[in-house]
Coordinates of C-alpha atoms in Angstrom, one line a residue:
M18 CA 0.0 0.0 0.0
N19 CA 1.5 3.3 -1.1
T20 CA 0.8 6.1 1.3
I21 CA 0.4 8.7 -1.5
E22 CA -1.0 7.9 -4.9
F23 CA -1.2 10.7 -7.5
V24 CA -4.4 10.8 -9.7
S25 CA -3.0 13.7 -11.6
K26 CA 0.6 15.1 -11.5
N27 CA 1.3 17.9 -13.9
N28 CA 3.5 20.2 -11.8
R29 CA 0.6 22.5 -10.9
K30 CA 1.2 24.9 -7.9
N31 CA -2.0 23.6 -6.1
L32 CA -2.4 20.0 -4.7
V33 CA -5.6 18.5 -3.5
L34 CA -5.2 15.6 -1.1
F35 CA -8.0 13.2 -0.4
I36 CA -7.8 11.6 3.0
H37 CA -10.1 8.7 4.0
G38 CA -11.5 7.9 7.4
F39 CA -11.7 5.0 9.9
T40 CA -11.5 1.6 8.2
G41 CA -11.5 3.4 4.9
S42 CA -9.2 3.3 1.8
K43 CA -9.0 4.6 -1.7
E44 CA -12.4 2.9 -2.3
T45 CA -13.9 5.5 0.0
W46 CA -14.1 7.8 -2.9
V47 CA -15.6 5.4 -5.5
N48 CA -19.3 5.5 -6.2
E49 CA -21.6 2.5 -7.1
N50 CA -20.9 3.1 -10.8
G51 CA -17.1 2.8 -10.3
Q52 CA -16.5 6.6 -10.7
E53 CA -13.9 8.2 -8.5
F54 CA -14.6 11.6 -6.9
P55 CA -11.2 13.0 -7.8
K56 CA -11.4 11.8 -11.4
M57 CA -14.8 13.4 -11.7
L58 CA -13.4 16.7 -10.6
L59 CA -10.5 16.4 -13.1
E60 CA -13.1 16.3 -15.9
E61 CA -13.7 20.0 -15.1
E62 CA -11.3 22.0 -17.3
E63 CA -10.5 24.7 -14.8
I64 CA -9.7 22.1 -12.0
Y65 CA -7.6 20.0 -14.3
E66 CA -5.5 23.1 -15.3
Q67 CA -5.0 24.4 -11.8
F68 CA -4.7 21.4 -9.5
D69 CA -2.8 18.1 -9.1
I70 CA -4.7 15.5 -7.1
A71 CA -3.6 12.6 -4.9
Y72 CA -4.9 10.1 -2.4
I73 CA -3.4 9.7 1.1
T74 CA -3.8 6.2 2.4
Y75 CA -3.0 4.8 5.9
Y76 CA -3.5 1.6 7.8
T77 CA -6.9 1.4 9.6
K78 CA -8.8 -1.8 10.5
L79 CA -11.7 -2.4 12.8
I80 CA -10.2 -5.6 14.2
D81 CA -6.5 -5.4 14.6
L82 CA -4.7 -8.7 14.3
Y83 CA -1.3 -7.1 14.9
G84 CA -0.6 -9.1 18.1
I85 CA -0.9 -12.5 16.4
K86 CA 0.9 -11.4 13.2
S87 CA 3.6 -9.7 15.2
K88 CA 4.5 -12.8 17.1
T89 CA 4.5 -14.9 13.9
K90 CA 6.7 -12.4 12.1
K91 CA 9.2 -12.2 14.9
L92 CA 9.6 -15.9 14.8
M93 CA 10.0 -15.8 11.0
R94 CA 12.6 -13.1 11.3
M95 CA 14.7 -15.3 13.6
F96 CA 15.2 -17.6 10.6
N97 CA 15.8 -14.6 8.2
F98 CA 12.5 -15.0 6.3
N99 CA 11.3 -11.7 4.7
T100 CA 7.8 -11.3 6.2
G101 CA 7.0 -7.6 5.4
T102 CA 5.9 -4.9 7.8
A103 CA 3.7 -5.9 10.8
S104 CA 1.1 -3.1 10.3
R105 CA -1.2 -2.1 13.1
N106 CA -3.6 0.7 14.1
V107 CA -1.9 3.7 15.5
G108 CA -3.4 6.7 17.1
I109 CA -4.6 9.8 15.3
G110 CA -1.7 11.9 16.5
Q111 CA 0.8 9.4 15.2
L112 CA -1.0 9.3 11.8
G113 CA -0.9 13.1 11.7
E114 CA 2.9 13.0 12.2
F115 CA 3.3 10.3 9.5
I116 CA 1.2 12.3 7.0
Q117 CA 3.2 15.4 7.8
A118 CA 6.4 13.5 6.9
V119 CA 4.9 12.3 3.6
I120 CA 3.8 15.8 2.6
Q121 CA 7.2 17.3 3.7
Y122 CA 9.2 14.9 1.5
Q123 CA 6.8 14.1 -1.4
C124 CA 4.8 17.3 -1.8
E125 CA 7.3 20.0 -0.9
S126 CA 7.2 21.6 -4.3
Y127 CA 3.5 22.7 -4.0
E128 CA 2.7 26.3 -3.1
N129 CA -0.8 25.4 -1.9
I130 CA -2.3 22.3 -0.4
I131 CA -6.0 21.7 -0.2
I132 CA -7.2 18.8 2.0
I133 CA -10.5 17.0 1.4
A134 CA -10.9 14.6 4.4
H135 CA -13.6 12.2 5.5
S136 CA -14.6 11.2 9.0
M137 CA -11.5 10.3 11.1
G138 CA -9.3 11.5 8.1
G139 CA -10.3 15.0 9.0
L140 CA -9.0 14.6 12.6
V141 CA -5.7 13.2 11.2
A142 CA -5.6 16.2 8.9
K143 CA -6.2 18.6 11.8
S144 CA -3.4 17.0 13.7
Y145 CA -1.0 17.5 10.8
I146 CA -2.2 21.1 10.2
L147 CA -1.7 22.1 13.8
S148 CA 1.8 20.6 13.8
E149 CA 2.6 22.5 10.5
L150 CA 1.4 25.8 12.0
Q151 CA 3.8 25.4 14.9
Q152 CA 6.7 24.7 12.5
R153 CA 6.0 27.3 9.8
P154 CA 3.3 29.7 11.2
T155 CA 3.7 32.3 8.5
T156 CA 4.1 30.1 5.4
P157 CA 1.8 27.1 5.8
Q158 CA 1.2 24.9 2.7
V159 CA -2.4 24.0 3.7
K160 CA -4.6 26.9 2.6
L161 CA -8.0 25.1 2.5
F162 CA -9.6 22.3 4.6
I163 CA -12.8 20.7 3.3
S164 CA -14.2 18.6 6.1
L165 CA -16.6 15.8 5.1
A166 CA -18.6 14.4 8.0
V167 CA -15.6 14.7 10.4
P168 CA -16.4 14.0 14.1
H169 CA -14.7 17.1 15.5
I170 CA -16.2 16.4 18.9
G171 CA -16.3 12.7 18.5
S172 CA -18.8 10.0 17.7
E173 CA -20.9 7.9 20.0
W174 CA -20.4 5.0 17.6
A175 CA -16.7 5.0 18.5
T176 CA -17.6 4.1 22.1
L177 CA -18.9 0.8 20.9
G178 CA -15.8 0.2 18.8
E179 CA -13.6 1.0 21.7
K180 CA -15.4 -1.5 24.0
L181 CA -15.8 -4.4 21.6
F182 CA -12.5 -4.2 19.7
R183 CA -10.2 -2.2 21.9
N184 CA -9.3 -0.2 18.8
K185 CA -6.7 2.6 19.4
Q186 CA -8.3 4.8 16.7
A187 CA -11.8 4.2 18.2
V188 CA -10.4 5.4 21.5
D189 CA -9.3 8.7 20.0
L190 CA -12.8 9.1 18.3
N191 CA -14.6 8.8 21.6
P192 CA -16.4 12.1 22.5
L193 CA -14.5 12.1 25.8
S194 CA -11.0 11.4 24.4
P195 CA -8.2 13.7 25.5
L196 CA -7.0 13.9 21.9
L197 CA -10.2 15.6 20.7
S198 CA -10.2 18.0 23.6
Q199 CA -6.6 19.0 23.0
S200 CA -6.9 19.4 19.2
N201 CA -10.1 21.5 19.5
R202 CA -8.5 23.7 22.0
A203 CA -5.4 24.2 19.9
W204 CA -7.5 24.9 16.8
I205 CA -9.6 27.6 18.6
E206 CA -6.4 29.2 20.0
S207 CA -4.6 29.3 16.7
S208 CA -4.8 32.5 14.7
N209 CA -3.8 31.2 11.3
T210 CA -5.8 28.0 10.6
P211 CA -6.7 27.5 7.0
K212 CA -10.1 28.4 5.5
T213 CA -12.4 25.6 6.5
V214 CA -15.7 24.3 5.0
C215 CA -17.7 21.8 7.0
F216 CA -19.9 19.3 5.1
Y217 CA -22.4 17.2 7.0
G218 CA -24.9 14.5 5.9
Q219 CA -28.5 15.0 6.9
Y220 CA -28.9 11.3 7.0
D221 CA -25.7 10.6 8.8
D222 CA -26.2 8.2 11.8
V223 CA -22.5 8.1 12.6
V224 CA -21.5 11.8 12.9
S225 CA -24.0 14.3 14.1
K226 CA -24.4 17.8 12.6
E227 CA -23.1 19.3 15.9
S228 CA -19.9 17.2 15.7
A229 CA -19.3 17.7 12.0
V230 CA -19.1 21.5 12.4
L231 CA -15.6 22.6 13.5
L232 CA -15.1 24.6 16.6
Q233 CA -13.2 27.8 15.8
V234 CA -13.3 31.5 16.5
E235 CA -14.4 32.4 13.0
K236 CA -17.6 30.6 12.1
P237 CA -16.8 28.0 9.4
E238 CA -18.8 27.7 6.2
R239 CA -21.4 24.9 6.5
V240 CA -22.8 22.7 3.8
P241 CA -25.7 20.4 4.6
C242 CA -26.0 17.5 2.1
D243 CA -28.7 15.0 1.5
E244 CA -26.3 12.1 2.1
D245 CA -25.3 9.7 4.8
H246 CA -21.9 9.0 6.3
N247 CA -20.7 7.0 3.3
T248 CA -22.4 8.5 0.3
I249 CA -21.0 12.0 1.1
T250 CA -17.7 10.8 -0.2
R251 CA -18.9 9.2 -3.4
P252 CA -21.4 11.4 -5.2
I253 CA -23.4 9.3 -7.7
N254 CA -23.3 12.1 -10.3
K255 CA -22.2 15.6 -10.9
E256 CA -25.6 17.0 -9.9
R257 CA -25.2 15.9 -6.2
L258 CA -24.8 18.9 -3.9
V259 CA -21.6 17.6 -2.4
Y260 CA -20.0 17.5 -5.9
V261 CA -21.3 20.8 -7.0
A262 CA -20.2 22.5 -3.8
V263 CA -16.6 21.0 -3.7
K264 CA -16.2 21.9 -7.4
S265 CA -17.3 25.5 -6.7
I266 CA -15.0 25.8 -3.7
L267 CA -12.0 24.6 -5.6
Q268 CA -12.7 27.0 -8.5
K269 CA -13.2 29.9 -6.2
F270 CA -9.9 29.0 -4.4
S271 CA -8.1 28.9 -7.8
K272 CA -9.4 32.3 -8.8
E273 CA -8.6 33.9 -5.5
A274 CA -5.1 32.4 -5.5
S275 CA -4.4 33.8 -8.9
E276 CA -5.6 37.2 -7.9
K277 CA -3.2 37.1 -4.9
T278 CA -0.2 36.2 -7.1
V279 CA 1.8 39.3 -7.7
L280 CA 4.0 39.7 -10.7
T281 CA 6.5 42.2 -9.3
V282 CA 8.4 44.4 -11.7
Q283 CA 11.8 42.9 -12.2
E284 CA 14.9 45.2 -12.5
F285 CA 16.6 45.0 -15.9
V286 CA 20.3 45.8 -16.1
D287 CA 21.1 46.8 -19.7
Q288 CA 24.5 45.3 -20.7
G289 CA 23.7 45.2 -24.4
Q290 CA 22.2 41.7 -24.2
M291 CA 19.1 42.8 -26.1
D292 CA 20.8 45.0 -28.7
D293 CA 20.3 42.3 -31.5
E294 CA 16.7 41.5 -30.6
I295 CA 14.3 42.2 -33.5
F296 CA 12.1 44.6 -31.4
V297 CA 15.1 46.7 -30.6
I298 CA 16.2 46.9 -34.2
R299 CA 12.7 47.9 -35.3
L300 CA 12.9 50.9 -32.9
L301 CA 16.5 51.8 -34.0
I302 CA 15.8 51.8 -37.7
A303 CA 12.8 54.1 -37.1
D304 CA 15.2 56.5 -35.3
V305 CA 13.3 56.3 -32.1
H306 CA 14.9 58.1 -29.1
N307 CA 16.9 56.0 -26.6
I308 CA 14.5 56.7 -23.8
H309 CA 11.9 54.7 -25.8
V310 CA 14.4 51.9 -26.6
N311 CA 15.3 51.6 -22.9
S312 CA 11.7 51.5 -21.7
A313 CA 10.9 48.9 -24.4
K314 CA 13.7 46.7 -23.0
Q315 CA 12.4 47.0 -19.5
T316 CA 8.9 46.1 -20.4
F317 CA 9.9 43.3 -22.8
F318 CA 12.1 41.8 -20.0
N319 CA 9.2 41.8 -17.5
A320 CA 6.7 40.5 -20.1
E321 CA 9.1 37.5 -20.7
Y322 CA 9.2 36.9 -17.0
M323 CA 5.4 37.1 -16.8
R324 CA 4.9 34.7 -19.7
K325 CA 7.1 32.1 -18.1
V326 CA 5.1 32.3 -14.8
L327 CA 1.8 32.0 -16.6
M328 CA 2.8 29.2 -18.9
N329 CA 3.0 27.0 -15.7
Q330 CA -0.6 27.7 -14.8
G331 CA -2.2 25.6 -17.5
D332 CA -4.1 25.9 -20.7
H333 CA -6.6 28.5 -19.4
A334 CA -3.8 31.1 -18.8
I335 CA -2.3 30.3 -22.2
K336 CA -5.6 30.9 -23.9
V337 CA -6.1 34.2 -22.1
L338 CA -2.6 35.4 -23.1
T339 CA -3.1 34.4 -26.7
E340 CA -6.3 36.4 -26.9
L341 CA -4.6 39.4 -25.3
Y342 CA -1.7 39.3 -27.8
V343 CA -4.3 39.5 -30.6
K344 CA -6.0 42.5 -29.0
I345 CA -2.7 44.3 -28.4
E346 CA -1.7 43.8 -32.1
F347 CA -5.0 45.2 -33.2
F348 CA -4.7 48.1 -30.8
Y349 CA -1.2 48.9 -32.2
S350 CA -2.5 48.7 -35.8
V351 CA -5.2 51.3 -35.1
A352 CA -2.4 53.6 -33.7
F353 CA -0.2 53.0 -36.8
G354 CA -3.2 54.1 -38.9
K355 CA -3.1 57.4 -37.1
L356 CA 0.5 57.8 -38.2
M357 CA -0.4 57.0 -41.8
I358 CA -3.1 59.8 -41.9
N359 CA -0.7 62.2 -40.1
E360 CA -2.7 62.3 -36.8
L361 CA 0.7 61.3 -35.3
K362 CA 3.6 63.2 -36.6
D363 CA 6.5 60.7 -36.4
S364 CA 7.8 57.4 -34.9
N365 CA 8.6 59.0 -31.5
H366 CA 5.0 60.3 -31.4
L367 CA 3.7 56.8 -32.3
V368 CA 5.7 55.0 -29.7
T369 CA 4.7 57.6 -27.0
Y370 CA 1.1 57.4 -28.0
V371 CA 0.9 53.6 -28.0
H372 CA 2.7 53.2 -24.7
D373 CA 0.6 55.9 -23.1
E374 CA -2.7 54.4 -24.3
I375 CA -1.7 50.9 -23.0
M376 CA -0.8 52.3 -19.6
K377 CA -4.3 53.8 -19.4
E378 CA -5.5 50.1 -19.5
P379 CA -8.5 50.7 -21.9
E380 CA -11.5 48.3 -21.6
S381 CA -10.4 46.6 -24.9
L382 CA -7.2 45.4 -23.2
K383 CA -8.7 44.1 -20.0
C384 CA -8.4 40.3 -19.4
A385 CA -9.3 37.5 -17.0
I386 CA -5.8 37.5 -15.4
P387 CA -6.0 40.4 -12.9
L388 CA -2.3 40.1 -12.0
L389 CA -1.3 41.4 -15.5
S390 CA -0.5 45.1 -15.3
S391 CA -0.3 47.7 -18.0
F392 CA 3.5 47.4 -17.7
H393 CA 3.4 43.8 -18.7
K394 CA 0.9 44.6 -21.6
T395 CA 3.3 47.2 -22.9
G396 CA 6.0 44.5 -22.9
M397 CA 3.7 42.1 -24.7
L398 CA 3.6 44.6 -27.6
H399 CA 7.4 44.4 -27.9
Q400 CA 7.2 40.6 -27.7
L401 CA 5.1 40.8 -30.8
M402 CA 7.6 43.2 -32.3
N403 CA 10.3 40.7 -31.6
K404 CA 8.8 38.2 -34.1
L405 CA 10.4 38.7 -37.5
E406 CA 7.4 37.3 -39.3
K407 CA 5.2 40.0 -37.9
D408 CA 4.6 43.1 -40.2
L409 CA 4.8 45.6 -37.3
W410 CA 6.8 48.8 -37.6
W411 CA 7.4 52.2 -36.1
A412 CA 7.7 54.0 -39.4
Q413 CA 6.1 53.8 -42.8
G414 CA 8.0 52.0 -45.6
H415 CA 9.9 49.5 -43.5
D416 CA 10.1 45.8 -44.1
I417 CA 12.3 42.8 -43.4
Q418 CA 14.8 44.0 -46.0
T419 CA 15.2 47.2 -43.9
I420 CA 16.2 45.0 -40.9
E421 CA 18.8 43.1 -43.0
E422 CA 20.3 46.3 -44.3
F423 CA 20.5 47.7 -40.8
R424 CA 22.3 44.6 -39.6
K425 CA 24.7 44.7 -42.5
A426 CA 25.5 48.3 -41.8
R427 CA 26.3 47.4 -38.2
G428 CA 28.5 44.5 -39.3
K429 CA 26.2 41.9 -37.8

């Protein structure tokens, strides 16, 4: 049994971790038609483009046969037989520590982690989150916690499991267990817990509504579902409320995360490294002033940085960028038309006019990526100018032959 199994791994910056509950497994998330909750979500284009998804699996059995197995395996080891690991139920706190290690060493590259946890899995997740907040209080990876029928103040059912089977995990799930009291107190006292959404099943006989709603200073979002304790993890179709709500929450998180991403303006040190770029030559052959050439280099440099960042955010960002390049090229062509009819007097006037108009961020150049500034959009114009096949110029009568003649004159 692998502790972590990726359903989708495309080097996104966001990772969704599904964590099952008591006596659960990967099958926790599979409906009666064989459809897996994570794979259903990945069929949504925006979620596929913005998230990687993985299962977290750990050992949990109702009846623990560890004692018998352990004695047998010890005997076998005396004779050097390979018998494998003697797995057993361990407490929720220990499971939280184990999952923390898994995330630290196998998910360290992710900027944001979203946990979707069911039943006892939510308590394991809480244990891990609280530990993470102690170690890195200002830069936690977990930004969102979706709690599905999690017994935050315990389950009366666990009392039966504790008495009949002496199950360590059932002990921790008891409403009177010290672990629950300690974790709830720590959660309430913490000032930087992740955004939490608590789902509960209206037909759940295992975890009550009161227990499924997390205790914290800021009232958590609540989502009542027409499900029981088991069906809440395996929506039968995409119309079920639990599916619609989880999809919406992930899409909203993705949008807000993108809006918080800041593309800071990068300093460009001009050491002549761009002097042979096509966009620079187009400016020089039009006899444009150095101040325009220098500003073009600055904006081009930042637009290149922006493009590299957004290329890693999936097909949606690429599509938005492509549409914006088309709009900017059209925007420039209208300005060039003004030069042709003498509304603009020369190349310097044209460059000044285009830069100034882009910096005003007209409605026609607005896009669905709010982190893109007018500075980046100005640089996108020069990215277009850097393509030799583009018929874009700062003066009338120029063509590719003009560039070749300029290069020849410079000895290039």
